[in-house]
Amino acid sequence: MDAHQRQFRNPFSMDTDCTNCSALCETRERVVHGYGDVGAEFLFVGEAPTAAAERTGVPFTGDEAGKRVQRILGDLGFVRSDPDADEPDVQNVFFTYLTRCRHPDRGPTDDEVATCEPYLNAEIRMINPHIIVPVGQAALEALAFDYTTRAADSFDVDAEHATTIRGRGFELVPMKEPERLTDDDAEAFVEHVSESVFGRDYRQTKGRQSR
């Protein structure tokens, strides 16, 4: 962690009163920006805040699905707190979303994802991670479009779960949606990262392009 970092929650002080998407401003409880270590090598990106994350203000927390993710992060050494912590004690990891506001009745539209993209792009530039974990199909397709040479619709998160995809400047290690993660899925993800990512010098992949 950066010695000068004072907080994990929204450490880049992004706008918490964003009004760029009128439909979301009318329904959201709060804007949920990224959380974690600003010097992280691993970046987890979901589609949009859940009701629980909107309540806590922290991605991937506050409900059973969030606990599954936090247990995985704990097994990998990224989190030092209990899985049910609303403000996890993290190291070398950052959590965020494609979109920062929750609509209670639907997922984000393509226009809302595009409108929110500058927030994510800014976090990626400032953190400069080595490994990006797209959490769920929507995040995988969005990140694949930007960072791989394959067509976004050629990716299936079920097939790509717990694998490494080499891309442009980053490696992607997809994860299924937390609410669909089984114990076997979680074990497979931990095993892949432990053996196939930690087990080599993943830092040397930065800037390499492949299919």
XYZ file of C-alpha atoms in Angstrom:
211
model
C 0.000 0.000 0.000
C 1.144 3.550 -0.734
C 2.601 4.973 2.474
C 0.762 8.243 1.812
C -2.682 6.660 1.305
C -5.065 7.783 4.021
C -8.197 5.819 3.165
C -9.333 2.791 1.202
C -12.788 4.179 0.392
C -12.822 6.292 -2.791
C -9.116 7.112 -2.359
C -9.000 9.226 -5.529
C -11.781 11.514 -4.217
C -14.064 10.999 -7.206
C -17.363 12.865 -7.413
C -19.860 11.404 -4.952
C -22.658 13.657 -6.250
C -22.351 12.724 -9.928
C -25.427 13.766 -11.956
C -24.448 12.396 -15.364
C -27.223 9.762 -15.509
C -30.595 11.276 -14.615
C -32.414 7.935 -14.304
C -29.873 6.700 -11.770
C -29.765 9.944 -9.810
C -33.488 9.582 -9.189
C -33.240 6.065 -7.773
C -29.801 5.558 -6.223
C -29.002 5.785 -2.535
C -25.352 6.699 -3.099
C -22.505 6.622 -5.620
C -20.174 3.661 -5.018
C -16.664 4.415 -6.235
C -13.618 2.151 -5.953
C -12.095 0.851 -2.730
C -8.638 -0.460 -1.946
C -4.901 -0.136 -2.289
C -3.968 2.597 -4.793
C -0.725 0.753 -5.545
C -2.487 -2.570 -6.164
C -1.291 -5.048 -8.754
C -4.753 -6.706 -8.849
C -7.954 -4.898 -9.848
C -11.404 -6.524 -9.481
C -14.144 -4.981 -11.653
C -17.848 -5.823 -11.354
C -20.804 -4.541 -13.366
C -22.650 -2.329 -10.870
C -23.251 -2.001 -7.119
C -25.534 -4.515 -5.459
C -28.073 -3.358 -2.893
C -25.612 -4.416 -0.188
C -22.690 -2.544 -1.749
C -24.888 0.528 -2.089
C -25.635 0.261 1.637
C -21.993 -0.143 2.701
C -20.530 2.074 -0.013
C -17.875 -0.587 -0.722
C -17.854 -2.938 -3.741
C -18.244 -6.676 -3.096
C -19.366 -6.351 0.535
C -22.491 -6.530 2.636
C -24.181 -9.767 1.563
C -23.506 -13.473 1.041
C -22.153 -12.926 -2.482
C -19.784 -10.297 -1.151
C -18.630 -12.677 1.566
C -17.770 -15.268 -1.087
C -15.539 -12.755 -2.843
C -13.962 -11.642 0.436
C -13.206 -15.261 1.388
C -11.454 -15.759 -1.943
C -9.462 -12.580 -1.425
C -8.569 -13.700 2.077
C -7.375 -17.079 0.788
C -5.167 -15.227 -1.707
C -3.693 -12.953 0.967
C -5.320 -9.760 -0.322
C -7.645 -9.257 2.660
C -6.732 -9.437 6.342
C -10.231 -8.886 7.772
C -13.214 -11.205 8.212
C -15.334 -11.896 5.102
C -18.293 -9.985 6.566
C -16.357 -6.741 7.113
C -18.049 -3.727 5.531
C -14.661 -2.020 5.136
C -12.130 -4.781 4.398
C -8.495 -4.445 5.438
C -6.856 -4.909 2.051
C -3.411 -5.057 0.511
C -2.391 -5.213 -3.162
C -5.995 -5.247 -4.412
C -8.572 -2.681 -5.534
C -12.331 -3.223 -6.097
C -14.521 -1.179 -8.424
C -17.412 -1.271 -10.905
C -18.181 -0.398 -14.506
C -20.992 1.813 -13.230
C -21.123 3.492 -9.847
C -24.862 3.794 -9.236
C -27.529 1.141 -8.729
C -30.976 1.095 -10.272
C -33.279 -0.998 -8.061
C -35.205 -2.539 -10.960
C -32.641 -3.227 -13.696
C -28.999 -3.462 -14.646
C -27.078 -0.578 -16.201
C -27.732 0.401 -19.804
C -24.977 0.608 -22.414
C -25.220 4.405 -22.278
C -24.803 4.393 -18.498
C -21.739 2.156 -18.746
C -20.267 4.468 -21.383
C -21.045 7.564 -19.308
C -19.330 6.063 -16.268
C -16.318 4.775 -18.205
C -14.096 7.807 -17.433
C -14.184 6.899 -13.727
C -12.963 3.376 -14.418
C -10.376 4.542 -16.932
C -9.021 7.032 -14.413
C -8.729 4.342 -11.728
C -6.931 1.994 -14.119
C -4.490 4.722 -15.153
C -3.752 5.759 -11.583
C -3.493 2.240 -10.142
C -1.743 0.736 -13.187
C -2.474 -2.885 -12.183
C -0.854 -5.976 -13.664
C -3.905 -8.259 -13.396
C -7.535 -7.247 -13.973
C -10.290 -9.560 -12.737
C -13.551 -9.003 -14.642
C -16.291 -10.213 -12.299
C -19.228 -11.427 -14.368
C -20.116 -11.514 -18.053
C -20.793 -7.790 -18.464
C -17.462 -6.768 -16.967
C -15.641 -9.415 -19.010
C -17.134 -8.187 -22.284
C -16.450 -4.523 -21.470
C -12.842 -5.109 -20.483
C -12.209 -7.585 -23.290
C -13.298 -4.941 -25.792
C -10.706 -2.510 -24.450
C -7.839 -4.807 -23.535
C -7.819 -7.874 -25.796
C -7.680 -8.535 -29.523
C -10.733 -10.822 -29.456
C -14.312 -9.775 -30.100
C -16.072 -9.059 -26.822
C -18.979 -11.375 -27.658
C -16.585 -14.295 -28.107
C -16.065 -14.478 -24.334
C -18.159 -16.622 -21.987
C -17.432 -16.049 -18.308
C -18.440 -19.612 -17.441
C -15.836 -20.994 -19.842
C -13.215 -18.361 -19.016
C -13.642 -18.488 -15.211
C -10.296 -19.060 -13.443
C -8.214 -18.796 -16.617
C -5.705 -16.199 -17.787
C -6.358 -14.150 -20.909
C -3.367 -12.250 -22.228
C -4.283 -8.848 -23.578
C -3.031 -5.412 -24.411
C -1.068 -4.154 -21.435
C -2.832 -6.326 -18.852
C -3.785 -9.901 -18.172
C -7.422 -10.702 -17.451
C -8.407 -13.448 -15.001
C -12.225 -13.707 -15.212
C -14.479 -14.680 -12.333
C -18.136 -15.712 -12.418
C -20.749 -13.456 -10.873
C -20.419 -13.742 -7.064
C -24.027 -14.822 -6.592
C -23.342 -17.831 -8.863
C -20.006 -18.859 -7.381
C -20.030 -22.383 -6.001
C -17.441 -23.728 -3.576
C -15.804 -25.516 -6.519
C -15.713 -22.275 -8.524
C -14.086 -20.432 -5.638
C -11.534 -23.199 -5.139
C -10.709 -23.213 -8.861
C -10.153 -19.450 -8.862
C -7.891 -19.534 -5.810
C -5.944 -22.463 -7.244
C -5.465 -20.788 -10.626
C -4.252 -17.502 -9.176
C -2.026 -19.236 -6.635
C -0.407 -21.580 -9.125
C -0.623 -19.889 -12.522
C -0.361 -16.213 -11.548
C 1.574 -16.087 -8.277
C 3.654 -19.024 -9.495
C 5.375 -16.946 -12.173
C 6.545 -13.369 -12.638
C 3.272 -11.909 -13.877
C 4.759 -8.414 -13.680
C 6.764 -9.089 -16.843
C 3.568 -9.460 -18.898
C 2.821 -5.753 -18.799
C 2.656 -4.228 -22.213
C 2.691 -7.566 -24.042
C 0.013 -8.171 -26.627
C -1.313 -11.575 -27.640
C -4.549 -13.352 -28.432
